[in-house]
PDB file of C-alpha atoms in Angstrom:
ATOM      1  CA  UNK A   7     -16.653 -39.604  -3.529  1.00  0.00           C
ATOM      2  CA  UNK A   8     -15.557 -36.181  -3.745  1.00  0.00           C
ATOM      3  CA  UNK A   9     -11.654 -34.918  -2.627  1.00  0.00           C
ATOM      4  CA  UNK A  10     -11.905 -31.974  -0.240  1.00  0.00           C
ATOM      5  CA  UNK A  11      -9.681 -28.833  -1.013  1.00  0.00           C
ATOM      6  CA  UNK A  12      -6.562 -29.518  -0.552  1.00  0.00           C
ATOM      7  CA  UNK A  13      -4.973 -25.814   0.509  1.00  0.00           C
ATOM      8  CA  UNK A  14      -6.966 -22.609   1.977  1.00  0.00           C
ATOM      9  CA  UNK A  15      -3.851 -20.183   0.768  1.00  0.00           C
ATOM     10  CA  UNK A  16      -3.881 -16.833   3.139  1.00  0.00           C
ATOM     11  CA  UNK A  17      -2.299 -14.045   1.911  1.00  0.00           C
ATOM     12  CA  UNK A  18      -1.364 -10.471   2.978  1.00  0.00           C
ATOM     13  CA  UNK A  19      -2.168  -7.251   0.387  1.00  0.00           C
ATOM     14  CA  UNK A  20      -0.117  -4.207   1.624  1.00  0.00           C
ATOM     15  CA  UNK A  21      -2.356  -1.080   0.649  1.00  0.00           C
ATOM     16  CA  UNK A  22      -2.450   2.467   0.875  1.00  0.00           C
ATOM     17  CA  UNK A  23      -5.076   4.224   2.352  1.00  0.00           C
ATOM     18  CA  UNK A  24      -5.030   7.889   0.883  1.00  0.00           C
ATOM     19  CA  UNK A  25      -6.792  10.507   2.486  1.00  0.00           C
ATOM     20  CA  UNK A  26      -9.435  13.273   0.488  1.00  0.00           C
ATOM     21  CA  UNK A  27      -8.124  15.908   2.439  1.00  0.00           C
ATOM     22  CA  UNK A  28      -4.752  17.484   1.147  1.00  0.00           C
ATOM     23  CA  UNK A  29      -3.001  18.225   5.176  1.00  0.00           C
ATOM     24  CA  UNK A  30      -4.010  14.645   6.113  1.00  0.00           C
ATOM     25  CA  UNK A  31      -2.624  13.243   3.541  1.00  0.00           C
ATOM     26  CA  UNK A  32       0.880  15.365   3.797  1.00  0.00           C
ATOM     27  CA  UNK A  33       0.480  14.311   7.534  1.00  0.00           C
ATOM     28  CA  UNK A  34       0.256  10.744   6.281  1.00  0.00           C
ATOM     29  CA  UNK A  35       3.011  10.460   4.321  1.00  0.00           C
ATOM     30  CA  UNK A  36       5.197  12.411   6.420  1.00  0.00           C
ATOM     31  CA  UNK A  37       4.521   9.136   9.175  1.00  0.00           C
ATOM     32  CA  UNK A  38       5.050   6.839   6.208  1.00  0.00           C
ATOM     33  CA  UNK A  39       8.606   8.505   5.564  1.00  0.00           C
ATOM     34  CA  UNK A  40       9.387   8.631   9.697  1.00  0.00           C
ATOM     35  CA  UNK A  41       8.285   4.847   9.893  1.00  0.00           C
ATOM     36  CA  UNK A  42      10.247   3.612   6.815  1.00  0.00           C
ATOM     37  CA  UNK A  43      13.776   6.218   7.254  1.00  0.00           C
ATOM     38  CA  UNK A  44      16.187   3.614   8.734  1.00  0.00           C
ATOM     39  CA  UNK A  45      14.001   0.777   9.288  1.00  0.00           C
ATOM     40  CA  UNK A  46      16.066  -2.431   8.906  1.00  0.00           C
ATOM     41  CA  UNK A  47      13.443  -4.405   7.153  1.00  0.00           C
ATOM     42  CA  UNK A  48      13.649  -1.862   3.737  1.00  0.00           C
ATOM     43  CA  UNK A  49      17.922  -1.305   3.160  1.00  0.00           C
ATOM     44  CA  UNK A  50      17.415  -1.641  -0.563  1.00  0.00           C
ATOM     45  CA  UNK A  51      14.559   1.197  -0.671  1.00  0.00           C
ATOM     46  CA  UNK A  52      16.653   4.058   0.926  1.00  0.00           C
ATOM     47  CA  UNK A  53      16.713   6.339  -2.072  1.00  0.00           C
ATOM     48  CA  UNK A  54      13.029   5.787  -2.923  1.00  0.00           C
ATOM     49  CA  UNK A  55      12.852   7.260   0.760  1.00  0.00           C
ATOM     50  CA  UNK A  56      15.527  10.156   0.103  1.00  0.00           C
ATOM     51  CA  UNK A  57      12.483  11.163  -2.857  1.00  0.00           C
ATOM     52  CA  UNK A  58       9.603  10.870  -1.063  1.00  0.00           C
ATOM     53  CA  UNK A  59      10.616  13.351   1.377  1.00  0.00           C
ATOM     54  CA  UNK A  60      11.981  15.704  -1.017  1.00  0.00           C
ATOM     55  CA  UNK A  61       8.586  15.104  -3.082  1.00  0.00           C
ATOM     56  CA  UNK A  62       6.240  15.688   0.907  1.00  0.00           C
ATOM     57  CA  UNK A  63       8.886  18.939   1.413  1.00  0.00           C
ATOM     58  CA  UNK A  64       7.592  20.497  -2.110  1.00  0.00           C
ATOM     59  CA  UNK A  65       4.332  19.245  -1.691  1.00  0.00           C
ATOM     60  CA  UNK A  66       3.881  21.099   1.544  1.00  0.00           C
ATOM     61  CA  UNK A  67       5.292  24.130   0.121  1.00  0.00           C
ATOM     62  CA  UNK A  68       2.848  24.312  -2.539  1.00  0.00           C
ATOM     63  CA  UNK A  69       0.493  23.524  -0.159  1.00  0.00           C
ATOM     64  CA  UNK A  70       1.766  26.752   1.891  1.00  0.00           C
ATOM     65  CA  UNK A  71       2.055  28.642  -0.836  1.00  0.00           C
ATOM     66  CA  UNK A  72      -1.584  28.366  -2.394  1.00  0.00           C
ATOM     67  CA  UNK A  73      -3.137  29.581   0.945  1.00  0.00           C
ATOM     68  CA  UNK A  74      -0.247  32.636   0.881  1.00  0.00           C
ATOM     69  CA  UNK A  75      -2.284  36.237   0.174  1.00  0.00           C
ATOM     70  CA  UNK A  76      -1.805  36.590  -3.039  1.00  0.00           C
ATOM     71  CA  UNK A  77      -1.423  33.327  -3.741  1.00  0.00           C
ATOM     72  CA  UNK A  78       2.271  32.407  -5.103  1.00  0.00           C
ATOM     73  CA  UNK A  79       1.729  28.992  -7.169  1.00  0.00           C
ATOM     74  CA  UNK A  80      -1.777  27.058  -8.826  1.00  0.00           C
ATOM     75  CA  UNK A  81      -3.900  24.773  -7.801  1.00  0.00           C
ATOM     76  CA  UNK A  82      -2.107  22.270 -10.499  1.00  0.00           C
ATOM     77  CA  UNK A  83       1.373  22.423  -9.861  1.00  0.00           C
ATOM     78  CA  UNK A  84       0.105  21.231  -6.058  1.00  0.00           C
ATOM     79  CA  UNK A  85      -1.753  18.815  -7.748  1.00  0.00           C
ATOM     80  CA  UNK A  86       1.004  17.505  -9.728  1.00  0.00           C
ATOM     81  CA  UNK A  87       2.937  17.106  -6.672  1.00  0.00           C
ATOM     82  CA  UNK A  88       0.309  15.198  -4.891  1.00  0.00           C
ATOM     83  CA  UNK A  89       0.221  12.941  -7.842  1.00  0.00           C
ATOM     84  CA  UNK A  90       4.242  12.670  -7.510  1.00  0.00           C
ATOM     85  CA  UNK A  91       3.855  11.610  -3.928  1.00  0.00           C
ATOM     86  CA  UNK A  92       1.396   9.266  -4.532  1.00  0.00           C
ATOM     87  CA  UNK A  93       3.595   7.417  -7.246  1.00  0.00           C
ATOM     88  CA  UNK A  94       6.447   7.403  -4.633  1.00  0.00           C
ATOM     89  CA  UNK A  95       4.065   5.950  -1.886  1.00  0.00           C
ATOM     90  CA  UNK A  96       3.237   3.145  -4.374  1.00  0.00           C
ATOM     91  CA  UNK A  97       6.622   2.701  -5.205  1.00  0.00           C
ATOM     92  CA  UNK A  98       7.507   1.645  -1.309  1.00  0.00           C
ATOM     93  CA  UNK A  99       4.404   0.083  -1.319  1.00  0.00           C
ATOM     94  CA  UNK A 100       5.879  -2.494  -3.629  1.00  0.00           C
ATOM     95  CA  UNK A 101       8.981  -2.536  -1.978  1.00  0.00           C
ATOM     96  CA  UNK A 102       6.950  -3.317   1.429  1.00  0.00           C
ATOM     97  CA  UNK A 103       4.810  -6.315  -0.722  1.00  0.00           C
ATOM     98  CA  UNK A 104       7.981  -7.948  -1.573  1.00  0.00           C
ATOM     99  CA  UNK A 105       9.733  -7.955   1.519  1.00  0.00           C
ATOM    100  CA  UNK A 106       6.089  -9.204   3.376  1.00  0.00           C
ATOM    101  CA  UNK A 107       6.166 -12.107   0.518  1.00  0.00           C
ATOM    102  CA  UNK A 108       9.191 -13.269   1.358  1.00  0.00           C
ATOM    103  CA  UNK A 109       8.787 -13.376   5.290  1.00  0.00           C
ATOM    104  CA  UNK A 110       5.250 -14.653   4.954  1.00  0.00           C
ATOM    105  CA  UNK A 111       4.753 -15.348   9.076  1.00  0.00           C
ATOM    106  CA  UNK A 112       6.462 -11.715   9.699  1.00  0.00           C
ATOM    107  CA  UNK A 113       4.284  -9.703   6.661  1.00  0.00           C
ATOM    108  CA  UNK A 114       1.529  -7.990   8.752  1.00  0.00           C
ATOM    109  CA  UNK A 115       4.810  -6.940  11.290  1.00  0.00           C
ATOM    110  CA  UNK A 116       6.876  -5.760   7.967  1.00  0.00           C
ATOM    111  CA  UNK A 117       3.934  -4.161   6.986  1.00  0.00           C
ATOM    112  CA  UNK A 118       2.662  -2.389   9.762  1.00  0.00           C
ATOM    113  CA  UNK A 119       6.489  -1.392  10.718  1.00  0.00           C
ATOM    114  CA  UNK A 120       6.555   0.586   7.294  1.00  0.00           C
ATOM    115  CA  UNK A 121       2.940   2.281   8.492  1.00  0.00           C
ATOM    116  CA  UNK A 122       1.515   1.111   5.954  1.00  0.00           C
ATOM    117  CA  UNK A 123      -2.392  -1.252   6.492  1.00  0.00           C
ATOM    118  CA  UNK A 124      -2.973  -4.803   5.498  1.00  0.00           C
ATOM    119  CA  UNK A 125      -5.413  -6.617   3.619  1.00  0.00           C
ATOM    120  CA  UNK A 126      -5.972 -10.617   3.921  1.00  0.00           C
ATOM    121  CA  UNK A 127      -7.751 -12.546   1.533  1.00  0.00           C
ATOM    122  CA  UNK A 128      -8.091 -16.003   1.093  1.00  0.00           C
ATOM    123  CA  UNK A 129      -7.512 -17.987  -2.201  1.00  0.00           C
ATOM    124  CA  UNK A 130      -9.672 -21.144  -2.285  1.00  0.00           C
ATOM    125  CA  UNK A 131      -9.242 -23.639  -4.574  1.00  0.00           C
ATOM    126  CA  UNK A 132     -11.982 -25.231  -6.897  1.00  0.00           C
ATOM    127  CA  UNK A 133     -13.984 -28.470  -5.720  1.00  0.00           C
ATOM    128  CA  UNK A 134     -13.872 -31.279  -7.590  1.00  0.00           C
ATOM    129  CA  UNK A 135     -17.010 -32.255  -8.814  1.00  0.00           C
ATOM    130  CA  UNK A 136     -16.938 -36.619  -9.502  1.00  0.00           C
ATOM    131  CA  UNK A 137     -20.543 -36.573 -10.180  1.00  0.00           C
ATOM    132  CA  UNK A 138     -21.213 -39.627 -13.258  1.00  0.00           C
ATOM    133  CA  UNK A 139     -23.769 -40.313 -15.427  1.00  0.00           C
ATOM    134  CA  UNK A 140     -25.982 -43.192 -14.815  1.00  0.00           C
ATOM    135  CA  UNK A 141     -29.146 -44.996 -15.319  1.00  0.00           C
ATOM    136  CA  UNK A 142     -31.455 -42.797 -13.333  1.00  0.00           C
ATOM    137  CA  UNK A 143     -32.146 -39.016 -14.557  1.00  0.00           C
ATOM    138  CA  UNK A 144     -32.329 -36.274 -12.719  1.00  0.00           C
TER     139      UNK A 144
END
């Protein structure tokens, strides 16, 4: 007699979804920064937002200033500050996960209200297998 599984565990991944293009992606994480600034759910993350907007300011004045005739900074240092907002965005994205874990029935709201996307899997558990060896092969 097998046992059937005794838990189908459904959980919520809060991801990023970066775009190629360098003015989407300022545009994105400018509506990251205006969904997160003084939303209740995230008090403890409030200078994490303080840097990411100073990090999207000098981001989009690189950004200005590498289309500027002559152009006034390199190709790198925007690229370094791409990377630096990045690493902020996945710092809040962490902050996000852990606030969705602990409100589990609230976590696609939480996430969503930090506009940020969702990602569901499902963890199944292993069957138990109760097959015995007998007389007959096969």
């Amino acid at each position: 007699m097998s046992n059937p599984i005794k838990a189908i565990i459904r959980h919520l991944i809060v991801v990023l979804m970066f775009p190629t293009k360098i003015n989407d992606f300022i545009t994105y994480a400018k509506g990251i920064y205006k969904a997160m600034n003084a939303n209740t759910n995230f008090p403890g993350s409030a200078a994490k937002i303080v840097t990411l907007n100073t990090d999207i300011l000098a981001l989009d004045g690189y950004e200005t200033a590498l289309h500027t005739k002559p152009p006034t900074c390199t190709v790198a240092t925007r690229d370094a500050a791409m990377a630096l907002v990045k690493a902020d965005l996945r710092a809040l994205r962490n902050d996000v996960q852990t606030v969705a874990d602990l409100q589990a029935k609230q976590a696609e709201v939480i996430a969503k209200s930090a506009g940020m996307n969702v990602k569901t899997i499902t963890i199944r558990q292993k069957r138990v297998n109760d097959a015995i060896n007998g007389d007959v092969s096969g």
